[in-house]
Structures are given as structure tokens and as C-alpha cells.
Coordinates of C-alpha atoms in Angstrom, one line a residue:
Chain N
M12 CA 20.7 -1.4 -10.3
K13 CA 24.1 -2.3 -9.6
N14 CA 26.3 -0.4 -7.0
K15 CA 28.8 0.5 -9.6
Y16 CA 26.5 2.0 -11.7
K17 CA 24.9 3.8 -8.9
I18 CA 28.3 5.3 -8.1
L19 CA 29.0 6.3 -11.6
L20 CA 25.6 8.1 -11.8
F21 CA 26.3 9.9 -8.6
M22 CA 29.6 10.9 -10.0
F23 CA 28.3 12.2 -13.0
A24 CA 25.4 14.1 -11.2
L25 CA 28.4 15.9 -9.3
L26 CA 29.8 16.9 -12.5
I27 CA 27.0 18.4 -13.9
P28 CA 27.3 22.0 -13.1
P29 CA 31.0 22.3 -14.4
I30 CA 29.9 20.4 -17.6
I31 CA 27.2 22.6 -18.7
R32 CA 28.5 25.7 -17.4
N33 CA 25.3 27.7 -18.0
E34 CA 23.5 29.2 -15.0
Y35 CA 20.3 29.0 -16.6
Y36 CA 20.5 25.3 -17.4
V37 CA 21.6 24.4 -13.9
R38 CA 18.8 26.4 -12.5
I39 CA 16.4 24.2 -14.7
V40 CA 18.3 21.2 -13.4
N41 CA 17.7 22.4 -9.9
I42 CA 14.2 22.8 -10.3
F43 CA 14.0 19.3 -11.8
Y44 CA 15.7 18.0 -8.7
M45 CA 13.1 19.8 -6.5
Y46 CA 9.9 18.8 -8.5
S47 CA 11.3 15.0 -8.4
V48 CA 11.0 14.7 -4.6
V49 CA 7.3 16.1 -5.1
A50 CA 6.8 13.3 -7.6
L51 CA 8.4 11.0 -5.2
S52 CA 5.9 11.8 -2.6
I53 CA 2.9 11.8 -4.8
N54 CA 4.3 8.2 -5.9
L55 CA 4.3 7.4 -2.1
I56 CA 0.6 8.5 -1.8
V57 CA -0.7 7.4 -5.0
G58 CA 1.5 4.8 -6.4
F59 CA 2.2 2.9 -3.5
C60 CA -1.0 3.5 -1.0
G61 CA -3.4 4.0 -3.9
Q62 CA -5.0 7.0 -2.4
L63 CA -5.6 9.5 -5.5
D64 CA -4.3 12.8 -3.7
M65 CA -4.9 15.7 -6.1
G66 CA -3.9 18.8 -3.7
R67 CA 0.0 17.9 -3.4
A68 CA 0.7 21.9 -4.3
A69 CA -1.0 22.8 -1.1
F70 CA 1.3 21.0 0.9
M71 CA 4.3 22.4 -1.0
G72 CA 2.6 25.8 -0.2
L73 CA 2.3 25.1 3.5
G74 CA 6.0 24.1 3.5
A75 CA 6.9 27.4 1.3
Y76 CA 4.9 30.0 3.6
C77 CA 5.7 28.3 6.9
S78 CA 9.8 28.7 6.2
A79 CA 9.3 32.0 4.6
I80 CA 7.2 33.4 7.5
L81 CA 9.6 31.8 10.2
T82 CA 12.6 33.2 8.4
V83 CA 11.4 36.7 7.3
K84 CA 9.1 37.6 9.9
M85 CA 10.7 35.6 12.9
G86 CA 14.5 35.4 11.9
L87 CA 14.9 31.7 12.4
P88 CA 18.0 30.2 10.5
F89 CA 17.4 28.4 7.3
I90 CA 17.8 25.1 8.7
A91 CA 15.6 25.4 11.5
A92 CA 12.7 26.8 9.2
F93 CA 13.3 24.2 6.7
L94 CA 12.8 21.4 9.1
I95 CA 10.0 22.8 11.0
S96 CA 8.2 23.4 7.8
G97 CA 8.5 19.8 6.8
A98 CA 6.9 19.0 10.3
F99 CA 4.2 21.5 10.1
S100 CA 3.1 20.0 6.6
G101 CA 3.4 16.4 7.9
L102 CA 1.2 17.4 11.0
I103 CA -1.2 19.1 8.6
G104 CA -1.1 15.9 6.4
A105 CA -1.8 13.7 9.4
V106 CA -4.8 15.6 10.4
L107 CA -6.2 15.7 7.0
G108 CA -5.3 11.7 6.6
F109 CA -7.1 11.4 9.9
L110 CA -10.4 13.4 8.7
C111 CA -10.2 11.2 5.6
R112 CA -9.4 7.8 7.3
K113 CA -12.6 6.4 6.5
S114 CA -13.1 8.0 3.2
A115 CA -13.5 5.8 0.0
F116 CA -11.3 6.3 -2.9
D117 CA -13.1 9.2 -4.8
Y118 CA -14.2 10.9 -1.8
L119 CA -10.5 11.2 -0.8
T120 CA -9.9 12.7 -4.1
L121 CA -12.4 15.4 -3.6
V122 CA -11.3 16.4 -0.3
T123 CA -7.8 17.0 -1.4
I124 CA -9.0 19.3 -4.2
G125 CA -11.0 21.0 -1.7
F126 CA -8.1 21.3 0.6
N127 CA -6.0 22.8 -2.3
A128 CA -8.7 25.5 -2.9
I129 CA -8.8 26.3 1.0
C130 CA -5.0 26.6 1.2
Q131 CA -5.0 28.9 -1.8
I132 CA -7.6 31.1 -0.7
V133 CA -5.9 31.3 3.0
F134 CA -2.7 32.3 1.3
L135 CA -4.6 35.1 -0.8
N136 CA -6.6 36.2 1.9
W137 CA -4.8 36.1 5.2
I138 CA -3.1 39.2 4.5
P139 CA -1.2 40.0 7.8
V140 CA 0.6 36.6 7.7
T141 CA 0.8 35.5 4.1
G142 CA 1.2 38.9 2.6
G143 CA -1.8 38.3 0.3
V144 CA -1.4 38.8 -3.3
M145 CA 1.9 40.5 -2.8
G146 CA 3.2 37.0 -1.3
I147 CA 6.5 37.2 0.8
S148 CA 9.5 38.4 -0.9
R149 CA 13.0 38.6 0.2
V150 CA 13.2 35.1 1.6
P151 CA 16.8 34.6 2.5
Q152 CA 18.8 32.1 0.4
P153 CA 19.8 28.9 2.1
N154 CA 22.6 29.4 4.4
I155 CA 23.8 26.3 6.6
F156 CA 26.0 26.9 9.5
G157 CA 27.5 30.2 7.5
F158 CA 27.9 28.3 4.0
H159 CA 25.8 30.3 1.6
F160 CA 24.0 28.6 -1.2
D161 CA 23.6 31.9 -2.9
T162 CA 24.4 30.7 -6.7
N163 CA 22.8 28.3 -8.9
T164 CA 25.6 26.1 -8.8
R165 CA 26.1 26.1 -5.3
F166 CA 22.4 25.4 -4.6
Y167 CA 22.9 22.7 -6.9
Y168 CA 24.8 20.6 -4.7
L169 CA 22.1 21.3 -1.8
A170 CA 19.3 20.2 -4.2
L171 CA 21.3 17.1 -5.3
F172 CA 21.8 16.1 -1.7
F173 CA 18.1 16.8 -0.8
L174 CA 16.9 14.6 -3.9
A175 CA 19.5 11.8 -3.0
A176 CA 18.6 11.7 0.7
S177 CA 14.8 11.8 0.0
F178 CA 15.2 9.0 -2.8
I179 CA 16.9 7.0 -0.4
A180 CA 14.6 7.4 2.5
M181 CA 11.6 6.8 0.1
H182 CA 13.3 3.8 -1.3
R183 CA 13.7 2.3 2.1
I184 CA 10.3 3.1 3.4
C185 CA 8.7 1.4 0.1
N186 CA 10.8 -1.8 0.9
S187 CA 10.3 -2.2 4.3
R188 CA 7.4 -3.6 6.1
M189 CA 5.6 -0.2 6.2
G190 CA 5.8 0.1 2.4
R191 CA 4.5 -3.4 2.0
A192 CA 1.6 -2.3 4.3
F193 CA 0.9 0.6 1.8
E194 CA 0.9 -1.6 -1.1
A195 CA -1.3 -4.2 0.7
I196 CA -3.7 -1.6 1.3
R197 CA -3.7 -0.5 -2.4
D198 CA -4.3 -4.0 -3.4
D199 CA -6.6 -5.0 -1.1
S200 CA -7.7 -3.3 1.9
I201 CA -10.0 -5.9 3.6
A202 CA -7.3 -8.8 2.9
A203 CA -4.5 -6.0 4.6
E204 CA -6.7 -5.8 7.6
Y205 CA -7.0 -9.5 7.9
S206 CA -3.1 -9.6 8.0
G207 CA -3.1 -7.6 11.0
I208 CA -2.4 -4.0 9.5
N209 CA -4.3 -1.3 11.2
V210 CA -5.4 0.2 7.6
Q211 CA -6.7 3.6 9.1
L212 CA -3.5 4.2 10.8
Y213 CA -1.4 3.2 8.0
K214 CA -3.5 5.6 5.6
I215 CA -2.7 8.5 7.8
L216 CA 0.7 7.5 8.4
N217 CA 1.4 7.5 4.5
F218 CA -0.3 10.6 4.2
A219 CA 1.6 12.2 6.9
I220 CA 5.3 10.8 5.6
G221 CA 4.4 12.1 1.9
S222 CA 3.6 15.6 3.4
V223 CA 6.8 15.9 5.1
F224 CA 8.6 15.4 2.0
T225 CA 6.4 17.7 0.0
G226 CA 6.5 20.3 2.4
L227 CA 10.2 20.1 2.8
T228 CA 10.5 20.8 -1.0
G229 CA 8.2 23.8 -0.7
A230 CA 10.3 25.2 2.1
L231 CA 13.5 24.7 0.0
F232 CA 11.8 26.0 -3.2
V233 CA 11.0 29.2 -1.7
H234 CA 14.4 29.5 -0.2
Y235 CA 15.6 29.2 -3.7
T236 CA 13.3 31.6 -5.8
Q237 CA 13.4 33.7 -2.6
Y238 CA 9.7 34.6 -3.2
A239 CA 6.4 32.8 -1.9
S240 CA 3.6 33.5 -4.4
P241 CA 0.1 32.4 -3.7
F242 CA -0.5 31.6 -7.3
N243 CA 2.3 28.9 -7.3
Y244 CA 0.4 26.3 -5.3
T245 CA -2.9 26.0 -7.5
L246 CA -4.8 23.0 -8.3
D247 CA -3.3 23.4 -12.0
E248 CA 0.0 23.2 -10.4
S249 CA -1.0 19.6 -8.3
I250 CA -2.6 18.3 -11.5
Y251 CA 0.9 19.0 -13.2
Q252 CA 2.9 17.4 -10.4
L253 CA 0.7 14.4 -10.5
Q254 CA 1.2 13.9 -14.2
M255 CA 4.9 13.7 -13.4
A256 CA 4.5 10.8 -11.2
I257 CA 1.7 8.9 -13.5
L258 CA 3.8 9.4 -16.7
G259 CA 7.0 8.0 -15.2
G260 CA 5.1 5.0 -13.5
L261 CA 3.2 4.9 -10.5
G262 CA 4.8 2.2 -8.1
S263 CA 8.2 3.3 -9.5
L264 CA 10.4 5.5 -7.8
A265 CA 12.8 5.9 -10.7
G266 CA 10.0 6.4 -12.8
S267 CA 9.1 9.7 -10.8
L268 CA 12.4 11.1 -11.8
V269 CA 11.9 10.1 -15.5
G270 CA 8.5 11.6 -15.5
T271 CA 9.7 15.0 -13.8
F272 CA 12.5 15.3 -16.1
I273 CA 10.1 15.0 -19.1
L274 CA 7.7 17.2 -18.0
V275 CA 10.2 19.9 -16.2
V276 CA 13.2 19.9 -18.5
L277 CA 11.8 19.4 -22.0
P278 CA 9.5 22.3 -21.8
E279 CA 12.3 24.5 -21.0
I280 CA 14.3 23.5 -24.2
S281 CA 13.0 26.6 -25.9
R282 CA 10.8 29.5 -24.7
S283 CA 8.5 29.1 -27.8
F284 CA 8.0 25.6 -26.9
Y285 CA 7.0 26.4 -23.6
E286 CA 3.9 28.1 -24.8
Y287 CA 2.8 24.8 -26.3
R288 CA 3.6 22.9 -23.2
L289 CA -0.1 21.8 -22.0
L290 CA -0.5 20.7 -25.6
F291 CA 2.7 18.6 -25.5
V292 CA 1.8 17.0 -22.3
G293 CA -1.6 16.3 -23.3
I294 CA -0.3 14.6 -26.3
L295 CA 2.4 12.7 -24.1
M296 CA 0.0 11.6 -21.8
V297 CA -2.4 10.3 -24.5
V298 CA 0.5 8.3 -26.1
M299 CA 1.6 7.0 -23.0
M300 CA -1.7 5.5 -22.1
L301 CA -1.8 3.8 -25.4
Y302 CA 1.8 2.2 -25.3
F303 CA 2.7 2.4 -21.5
P304 CA -0.5 2.2 -19.8
N305 CA 1.4 1.9 -16.4
G306 CA 3.6 4.6 -16.9
L307 CA 7.1 4.7 -18.7
L308 CA 8.9 2.8 -15.8
G309 CA 5.8 0.9 -14.4
K310 CA 4.6 -2.5 -15.1
E311 CA 5.2 -3.5 -18.8
G312 CA 6.9 -0.2 -19.1
V313 CA 10.2 0.6 -21.0
G314 CA 12.4 -1.2 -18.5
E315 CA 10.4 -4.4 -18.7
R316 CA 10.1 -4.3 -22.6
L317 CA 14.0 -3.8 -22.8
I318 CA 14.6 -6.9 -20.4
A319 CA 11.9 -8.7 -22.8
V320 CA 13.6 -7.9 -25.9
R321 CA 17.0 -8.9 -24.4
L322 CA 15.6 -12.2 -23.5
G323 CA 13.8 -12.4 -26.9
M324 CA 17.5 -12.0 -28.6
L325 CA 18.7 -15.0 -26.7
G326 CA 15.6 -17.2 -26.6
G327 CA 14.0 -16.1 -30.0
K328 CA 10.6 -17.4 -29.3
N329 CA 9.3 -15.4 -26.4
S330 CA 9.3 -12.1 -27.7
R331 CA 7.5 -13.0 -31.1
K332 CA 4.8 -14.7 -28.9
D333 CA 3.7 -11.7 -27.5
S334 CA 4.0 -9.1 -30.5
G335 CA 1.7 -11.5 -32.7
G336 CA -1.6 -10.2 -31.7
Chain Z
M8 CA -9.6 -30.8 24.4
A9 CA -9.3 -27.1 25.6
E10 CA -11.7 -24.9 24.6
L11 CA -10.3 -22.1 22.0
L12 CA -13.2 -19.9 21.0
R13 CA -16.8 -20.0 22.2
A14 CA -19.7 -18.0 20.4
E15 CA -22.7 -17.4 22.7
K16 CA -26.1 -16.5 21.2
L17 CA -24.8 -14.9 18.3
S18 CA -27.2 -12.9 16.0
R19 CA -26.7 -10.8 13.2
H20 CA -29.2 -8.8 11.3
F21 CA -29.3 -6.9 8.3
G22 CA -32.5 -4.6 8.4
G23 CA -35.2 -7.5 8.6
V24 CA -32.8 -10.1 7.5
K25 CA -31.6 -12.6 9.9
A26 CA -28.4 -13.9 8.6
L27 CA -27.6 -15.4 12.1
T28 CA -29.8 -16.1 15.1
N29 CA -28.7 -17.4 18.4
V30 CA -25.8 -19.4 17.2
N31 CA -24.1 -21.3 19.9
L32 CA -20.7 -22.7 18.7
T33 CA -17.4 -23.7 20.4
V34 CA -14.1 -24.7 18.6
N35 CA -11.9 -26.8 20.7
E36 CA -8.0 -26.5 20.2
G37 CA -6.3 -28.7 17.7
E38 CA -9.4 -29.8 15.9
I39 CA -10.8 -29.3 12.5
L40 CA -14.4 -28.1 12.5
G41 CA -16.6 -28.3 9.4
V42 CA -19.2 -25.8 8.9
I43 CA -21.8 -26.6 6.1
G44 CA -25.2 -25.6 5.1
P45 CA -27.3 -24.5 2.1
N46 CA -26.5 -21.3 0.2
G47 CA -27.5 -18.5 2.4
A48 CA -27.5 -20.2 5.5
G49 CA -25.1 -17.6 7.4
K50 CA -21.8 -19.3 6.8
S51 CA -19.6 -16.6 5.6
T52 CA -21.6 -14.1 7.9
L53 CA -20.4 -16.4 10.7
F54 CA -16.8 -15.8 9.6
N55 CA -17.3 -12.1 9.2
V56 CA -18.5 -11.9 12.7
L57 CA -16.2 -14.1 14.5
T58 CA -13.2 -12.0 12.8
G59 CA -14.7 -8.6 13.8
F60 CA -15.6 -7.6 10.3
Y61 CA -19.1 -7.2 11.3
K62 CA -20.2 -6.4 14.8
P63 CA -22.7 -8.9 16.1
S64 CA -26.4 -7.4 16.7
D65 CA -26.3 -9.5 19.8
G66 CA -24.2 -12.2 21.6
K67 CA -20.7 -12.6 23.0
I68 CA -17.2 -14.1 21.5
H69 CA -14.9 -15.3 23.8
Y70 CA -11.4 -16.5 22.6
K71 CA -8.6 -17.8 24.9
N72 CA -11.0 -16.8 27.7
R73 CA -11.0 -13.2 26.5
D74 CA -14.1 -11.4 25.5
I75 CA -13.3 -10.2 22.0
T76 CA -16.8 -9.1 20.8
G77 CA -16.8 -5.8 18.7
R78 CA -12.9 -6.0 18.4
P79 CA -11.8 -4.5 14.9
V80 CA -10.5 -6.8 12.4
F81 CA -6.9 -6.0 12.6
E82 CA -6.9 -6.7 16.3
T83 CA -8.5 -10.2 16.2
A84 CA -6.0 -10.8 13.4
K85 CA -3.1 -9.5 15.7
S86 CA -4.5 -12.1 18.6
G87 CA -4.5 -14.9 16.2
I88 CA -7.6 -15.5 14.2
T89 CA -7.4 -15.1 10.5
R90 CA -8.9 -16.4 7.4
T91 CA -9.1 -17.1 3.6
F92 CA -11.9 -15.8 1.5
Q93 CA -14.4 -17.5 -0.8
N94 CA -13.3 -15.3 -3.7
I95 CA -9.6 -15.1 -3.4
R96 CA -8.1 -11.9 -2.0
L97 CA -4.2 -11.7 -2.9
F98 CA -2.3 -8.4 -3.2
D99 CA -2.4 -9.0 -6.8
Q100 CA 0.3 -6.4 -7.9
V101 CA 3.2 -7.4 -5.9
S102 CA 5.2 -10.7 -5.6
V103 CA 4.5 -14.1 -4.2
L104 CA 7.1 -13.5 -1.3
Q105 CA 5.9 -10.0 -0.6
N106 CA 2.4 -11.3 0.0
M107 CA 3.9 -13.5 2.7
L108 CA 5.8 -10.8 4.0
V109 CA 2.7 -9.1 4.6
G110 CA 1.3 -12.2 6.2
M111 CA 4.1 -11.5 8.6
H112 CA 3.3 -8.3 9.4
T113 CA 2.3 -8.7 12.9
Q114 CA 5.6 -10.6 13.7
L115 CA 8.2 -8.5 11.9
R116 CA 8.8 -5.3 13.8
P117 CA 11.8 -3.5 12.7
K118 CA 12.3 0.0 14.3
F119 CA 11.7 3.2 11.9
T120 CA 15.3 4.3 12.7
E121 CA 16.4 0.8 11.0
I122 CA 14.3 1.3 8.1
L123 CA 15.7 4.6 7.4
F124 CA 19.5 4.1 8.1
K125 CA 20.1 0.5 7.1
K126 CA 19.8 -1.2 3.8
P127 CA 16.5 -3.1 3.5
D128 CA 18.6 -6.5 3.2
A129 CA 20.7 -5.7 6.2
I130 CA 17.9 -5.4 8.6
P131 CA 17.9 -8.6 11.0
E132 CA 14.1 -8.7 11.0
E133 CA 13.9 -8.5 7.3
I134 CA 16.3 -11.3 6.8
R135 CA 14.5 -13.7 9.3
G136 CA 11.1 -12.8 7.4
R137 CA 12.5 -13.6 4.3
K138 CA 14.0 -16.9 5.2
D139 CA 10.7 -18.0 7.2
A140 CA 8.5 -17.0 4.2
E141 CA 10.7 -19.1 1.7
E142 CA 10.6 -21.9 4.2
V143 CA 6.6 -21.8 4.3
L144 CA 6.5 -21.1 0.6
D145 CA 8.7 -24.3 -0.2
S146 CA 6.5 -26.5 2.3
F147 CA 3.4 -25.5 0.4
G148 CA 5.1 -25.9 -3.1
L149 CA 5.3 -22.2 -3.9
L150 CA 9.0 -21.4 -3.8
D151 CA 9.5 -21.8 -7.7
V152 CA 7.1 -19.1 -8.2
A153 CA 8.3 -16.8 -5.1
H154 CA 9.3 -13.7 -7.3
I155 CA 6.2 -13.9 -9.9
T156 CA 3.4 -11.3 -9.4
A157 CA 0.6 -12.8 -7.3
G158 CA -1.9 -11.7 -10.0
N159 CA -0.4 -13.6 -12.6
L160 CA -0.6 -17.1 -10.7
P161 CA -3.1 -19.9 -11.8
Y162 CA -6.2 -20.4 -9.8
G163 CA -4.9 -23.3 -7.6
K164 CA -1.6 -21.7 -6.8
K165 CA -3.7 -18.6 -5.8
R166 CA -5.9 -20.4 -3.4
R167 CA -2.5 -22.3 -1.9
L168 CA -0.7 -18.8 -1.6
E169 CA -3.8 -17.4 0.4
I170 CA -3.8 -20.2 2.6
A171 CA 0.2 -19.9 3.0
R172 CA -0.5 -16.4 3.7
A173 CA -2.9 -17.0 6.5
F174 CA -0.7 -19.7 7.8
I175 CA 2.5 -17.7 8.1
S176 CA 1.1 -15.3 10.4
K177 CA 1.1 -18.1 13.1
P178 CA -2.7 -18.3 13.8
S179 CA -4.1 -20.1 16.5
L180 CA -7.3 -20.2 14.6
L181 CA -7.5 -20.7 10.9
L182 CA -11.0 -20.0 9.0
L183 CA -11.0 -21.5 5.6
D184 CA -13.9 -20.3 3.4
E185 CA -14.6 -22.8 0.6
P186 CA -10.9 -23.8 0.1
S187 CA -12.1 -26.2 -2.5
A188 CA -14.3 -23.9 -4.7
G189 CA -13.5 -24.5 -8.5
M190 CA -11.3 -27.4 -8.0
N191 CA -11.5 -30.7 -9.8
P192 CA -11.9 -34.0 -7.7
S193 CA -8.3 -34.9 -7.6
E194 CA -7.4 -31.3 -6.6
T195 CA -9.8 -31.6 -3.8
V196 CA -8.3 -34.6 -2.6
E197 CA -5.0 -32.9 -2.4
M198 CA -6.6 -29.9 -0.7
M199 CA -8.0 -32.2 2.0
K200 CA -4.6 -33.6 2.8
F201 CA -3.1 -30.2 2.7
I202 CA -5.8 -28.8 5.3
K203 CA -5.0 -32.0 7.6
D204 CA -1.2 -31.2 7.5
I205 CA -1.8 -27.4 8.4
R206 CA -3.7 -28.6 11.1
D207 CA -0.8 -30.9 12.3
K208 CA 1.5 -28.1 12.1
G209 CA -0.4 -26.0 14.6
P210 CA -3.5 -24.0 14.2
T211 CA -7.0 -25.0 14.7
V212 CA -9.0 -25.0 11.5
V213 CA -12.6 -24.2 10.8
V214 CA -13.5 -24.8 7.3
I215 CA -16.8 -23.6 5.4
E216 CA -17.4 -26.2 2.6
H217 CA -20.0 -27.4 0.0
N218 CA -17.9 -30.4 -0.8
M219 CA -19.4 -33.1 1.3
K220 CA -16.7 -35.7 0.6
L221 CA -14.1 -33.3 1.7
I222 CA -15.8 -31.9 4.8
M223 CA -17.0 -35.5 6.2
G224 CA -13.4 -36.8 5.2
I225 CA -11.5 -34.4 7.3
S226 CA -13.8 -32.8 10.0
D227 CA -13.4 -34.1 13.6
R228 CA -16.9 -32.1 14.2
V229 CA -19.3 -30.6 11.8
A230 CA -21.8 -28.0 12.6
V231 CA -24.9 -27.7 10.3
L232 CA -26.4 -24.0 9.8
N233 CA -29.7 -23.3 7.9
F234 CA -31.5 -19.9 7.5
G235 CA -29.1 -18.5 10.0
E236 CA -29.6 -20.9 12.7
K237 CA -27.5 -23.9 14.0
I238 CA -29.4 -27.1 13.3
A239 CA -27.1 -29.8 14.2
D240 CA -23.5 -30.2 15.6
G241 CA -21.4 -33.4 16.2
T242 CA -19.1 -35.9 14.4
P243 CA -19.6 -36.4 10.7
A244 CA -21.4 -39.7 11.3
E245 CA -24.0 -38.3 13.8
V246 CA -24.7 -35.1 11.5
Q247 CA -25.0 -37.4 8.3
A248 CA -27.8 -39.5 10.4
N249 CA -29.6 -36.2 11.7
H250 CA -33.1 -35.6 10.2
E251 CA -32.9 -32.0 10.5
V252 CA -30.1 -31.8 8.2
I253 CA -31.1 -34.3 5.7
E254 CA -34.4 -32.3 5.6
A255 CA -32.5 -28.9 5.1
Y256 CA -30.7 -30.3 2.1
L257 CA -33.2 -32.5 0.5
G258 CA -36.5 -31.3 1.6
K259 CA -39.3 -33.1 3.7
E260 CA -40.4 -36.6 2.8
E261 CA -44.0 -36.5 1.6
E262 CA -46.3 -38.1 4.3

């Protein structure tokens, strides 16, 4: 995208709360922004490195509980707790990545599902620390150097900043030597190794970096909802998050935002619609697989088709050749 | 000529199967060494052991006067041994240029802070990498497809890209596993010239081939494997006259 459009998009994003002027809608957008970062981190792990991780919600939970405990029980300021939570989640991600460094594809998936279940049990049963079924309530709202993000609108700008910073960071990582190494591992780990890439180390790094972002999001989320509940970080939640990344297109960062938008914002349009959310998602996934097998903005996705149509209008011949069969 | 790599009594067994037995092999700097042998003779296993993909069951590998036996693949790659594969292995979902940049993995080392705080096209290492990659692509005749997804290339270009990717890592020793497999005679002649060019630009080359015309045409020396053992080693003319070699390929003459 050209710089001009980027600036326009950012200006538009800044103006969203005054335009929609509805606390409830702003809240939905806030949630959309935060889930977007989770979808981005899933994209980094699943889309770029090809490691099918189905336990992302566990890392959100780790970040959330870590930050909640640090602020509520130890009285740390928000910003410190927030950053420590990211580091903590990243550390656990590195440990899990280290343990799975030799696991083949499907086994890694099973390990992450198992890890999610373990975290769930720990959140529920380690009552002195996590509060058990009751969770941790009265988590303070974000407060950075005296500025309170205590309304939805104020929080909106924090979430926007968080999303923009995460997006830029991921974009740069993915377009660097490191991101190329991730993609090389996904496409052919043996050839990657022969190119001098320490495959095991890079898999661990990938998992750790993804977990930092997931953990930070979990922490931000818990300060927003002010309540850490053990029921928010289930396997169902992980799968729903995975669907956001897949729907948008694995390997496309912008796609993650689109996928998240569809799965977070659309079900909120009306409450009655919300009841049929899973039905809607199921149909959507089937339709997507038929028409956009690599996701909406993935390879041969909406973006590339639009370009093809435009070229077709100019050239005339190329577009017909494809649609013939 | 100085010695670049020396394998001593190299063996590799898979259960009861002896893929390599007591193979002694030296590779001299700047030469093209051909490795031939009937199917199943252990040629690819030899490459896999030399690069550290398989640990040898017995024996030692010295490279640049250092013992590299049992080192992991990425370390031998870093120290300058790289290879191509019999069944081409490219990074199919990314562009040709990106394939090349992955090949430069060990040379481009931007700092992590640089990656995070600078635009990708403002990092000096990246700019240098792109320039070098484009230069090499140009010399391999692949510059016009630099932005095409590697998986969509035609077969011949895939082969060339794989060699280009190995070449750009500035190896001291380049192992080519059947570079002319699946090529027609005129493409094979082109490949012969191509391999000689590569050797002249720097790396020492070891080639596995079934195509006798190619191997006899370009090799300075030829080593012959049969049932995991080295049965001959010498100039192409010497090897062609060797009785054991003829026997391995054509069978024994009836008494």
C-alpha cells in the first residue's frame, strides 16, 4: 500500500470514536483491535513458520493472569505489569518451543492443545494464586504515567496504538532475514537447514516472539475487561482465534485484520445473530475453502483476483483464459 | 592443489544395509570431482554424510584441516559446504528473489533492533543482499523471473535457481546431486558449461551424475562407487579403462 493511503487509513482510525459516538460500538472495535494482534501472532506461527499451534488462548491467559496478579496482588503499575506479562508469556513460549523443537507438524499441534488444557486446569484449580472459578476481579484499568484509560474512547487510542505498533513490528520481522528464515522452514525445513538456518533455534524464536504478542494482548484485555476469568481461555477460544487467521489468509498480515473483523465485529451486529455465530462461522469457512482456499487475502485471494480483473480489463485475454474451465 | 576435504574410512549403515563402507575420498581445491555409480551405490548417502545430514557410523571427515565429523547440517553449511538435491528443494511459496536471500542467510546479519526500528528497505544489509542477489540472478539468467513465486517456475529454471541459491551462499565446496536429471541433450550441454563457469567463479564442485557424457566432459577426476564401496578414482580416461568399473556397469564377461 502506498504511503498516502496508509496515512489516510490512520487518520480515519483516529476519527472512529467521534464518528460512531456509541460506547458499545467503540467497545466492539476495541475488542476487534486486540483480537487482531492475537490473529497476527497466530499468523506469525502458523502462517509464516508453518507450525500449527492450536493453543494460543493459553498464552493469552498466561499474559492476562500474570498482569492481573502483578497489579491486584502486588500493586505493580499497569505498564510494568503489562510488559512483564509479555516477557513471561514469551518465556513460556520459548520453553514450550524448546520442548517441541524436534516434534513433527501434527505432534506439535497435539502438544499445544494439551498445553491449553493444562493452563485451563491450572487457572481453575490453583486457587490461592488464580482465584479458581472466581477468577481475579477488580483489575485496575490501564494507567500510563498518570493518564487513565478509563472510558471506551480513551482505551480506543491505547488499543489502536497497540495494534499499530504490533502490526509494524510483525511486518518488519516478517520482511527481514528472520521472517525469511521462518518461511524457509515452512516451505522446506531440510533446504532451510542447508542454507545455514538453525531450524530448531528459529522454531523456538518464532514461538517465543508470537507468544510475547499474544501475552501482551491477554494483559491488555484483562485491564480492559477488569476481570480475569478461567473460562475465557479455552480450546474453543483458541480454535476461534485460529479461524480468524485462516479466514483472512495465512501468510498475509492484513488478512489477519480482515479475518478478525469478520469474526469479531459481524456477529455483534445484532444479539440474535450472535446466537447463530458458530453456524455462521461454519458456513463462512466452507464457502471460503471453496472459493478462496488460501484465505481472503492469501494467495489467489480477493486482492490478487482484483488485480487480475483489472489486468483483464486492460488486456482482455488473460482473464478469460482462467475462467474458462 | 591443496586438499579441501578428506573423508577417511567413511561408513554408514542402516540396520543391516551397508550404504557406505570404508570410503576414502579427497577433494582438492578448485577441481570438479565427478561421483558415479549404479543406482543404489551410495552416492546420495555420501553427500548426506559429508554434509552432516547423517552421522557416519564410522570414519572421519576433515574439512579445511578441521574435523567436522558429526557436525549438524546448518553448521557445515555455515562453514561453506552446501548442496543441491536430486529432487529439487526450493522454498516454493516465496519469490525467486526471496529464495536467494534465504541462501544468503549466513552472510546478512542485521541487528534485531535494526529490524524493528528501520524500514526493511532502509537496512544496509538488506540493500546489499538484494543487490548481490540480483547480480547473481542476472548471471544465472533468472533476473526476469525474480519476483515470480518459485513454485511456479518451469523445471529447468527451478534447477538453475537451486544452484544459484547454493552458489550465493559463497560456499567453498558445492555438492551437486544429479544436476542434469530430467534434461534433454541440449540442456545437458548447457548445464555442463554452467557447472564449469561456477567452478571458475570460486567454489570447488562435486557432481553426482548418471549422464556419462556430462561427467566425463567436465570432471578433473572421477570417483566410482559400487555397493557402498569406492572401486575406482582417477582421471576420466583412467576410470573409463578400469576393469572393475566396466564390470560394475556392464557385468562380467563370460569365460
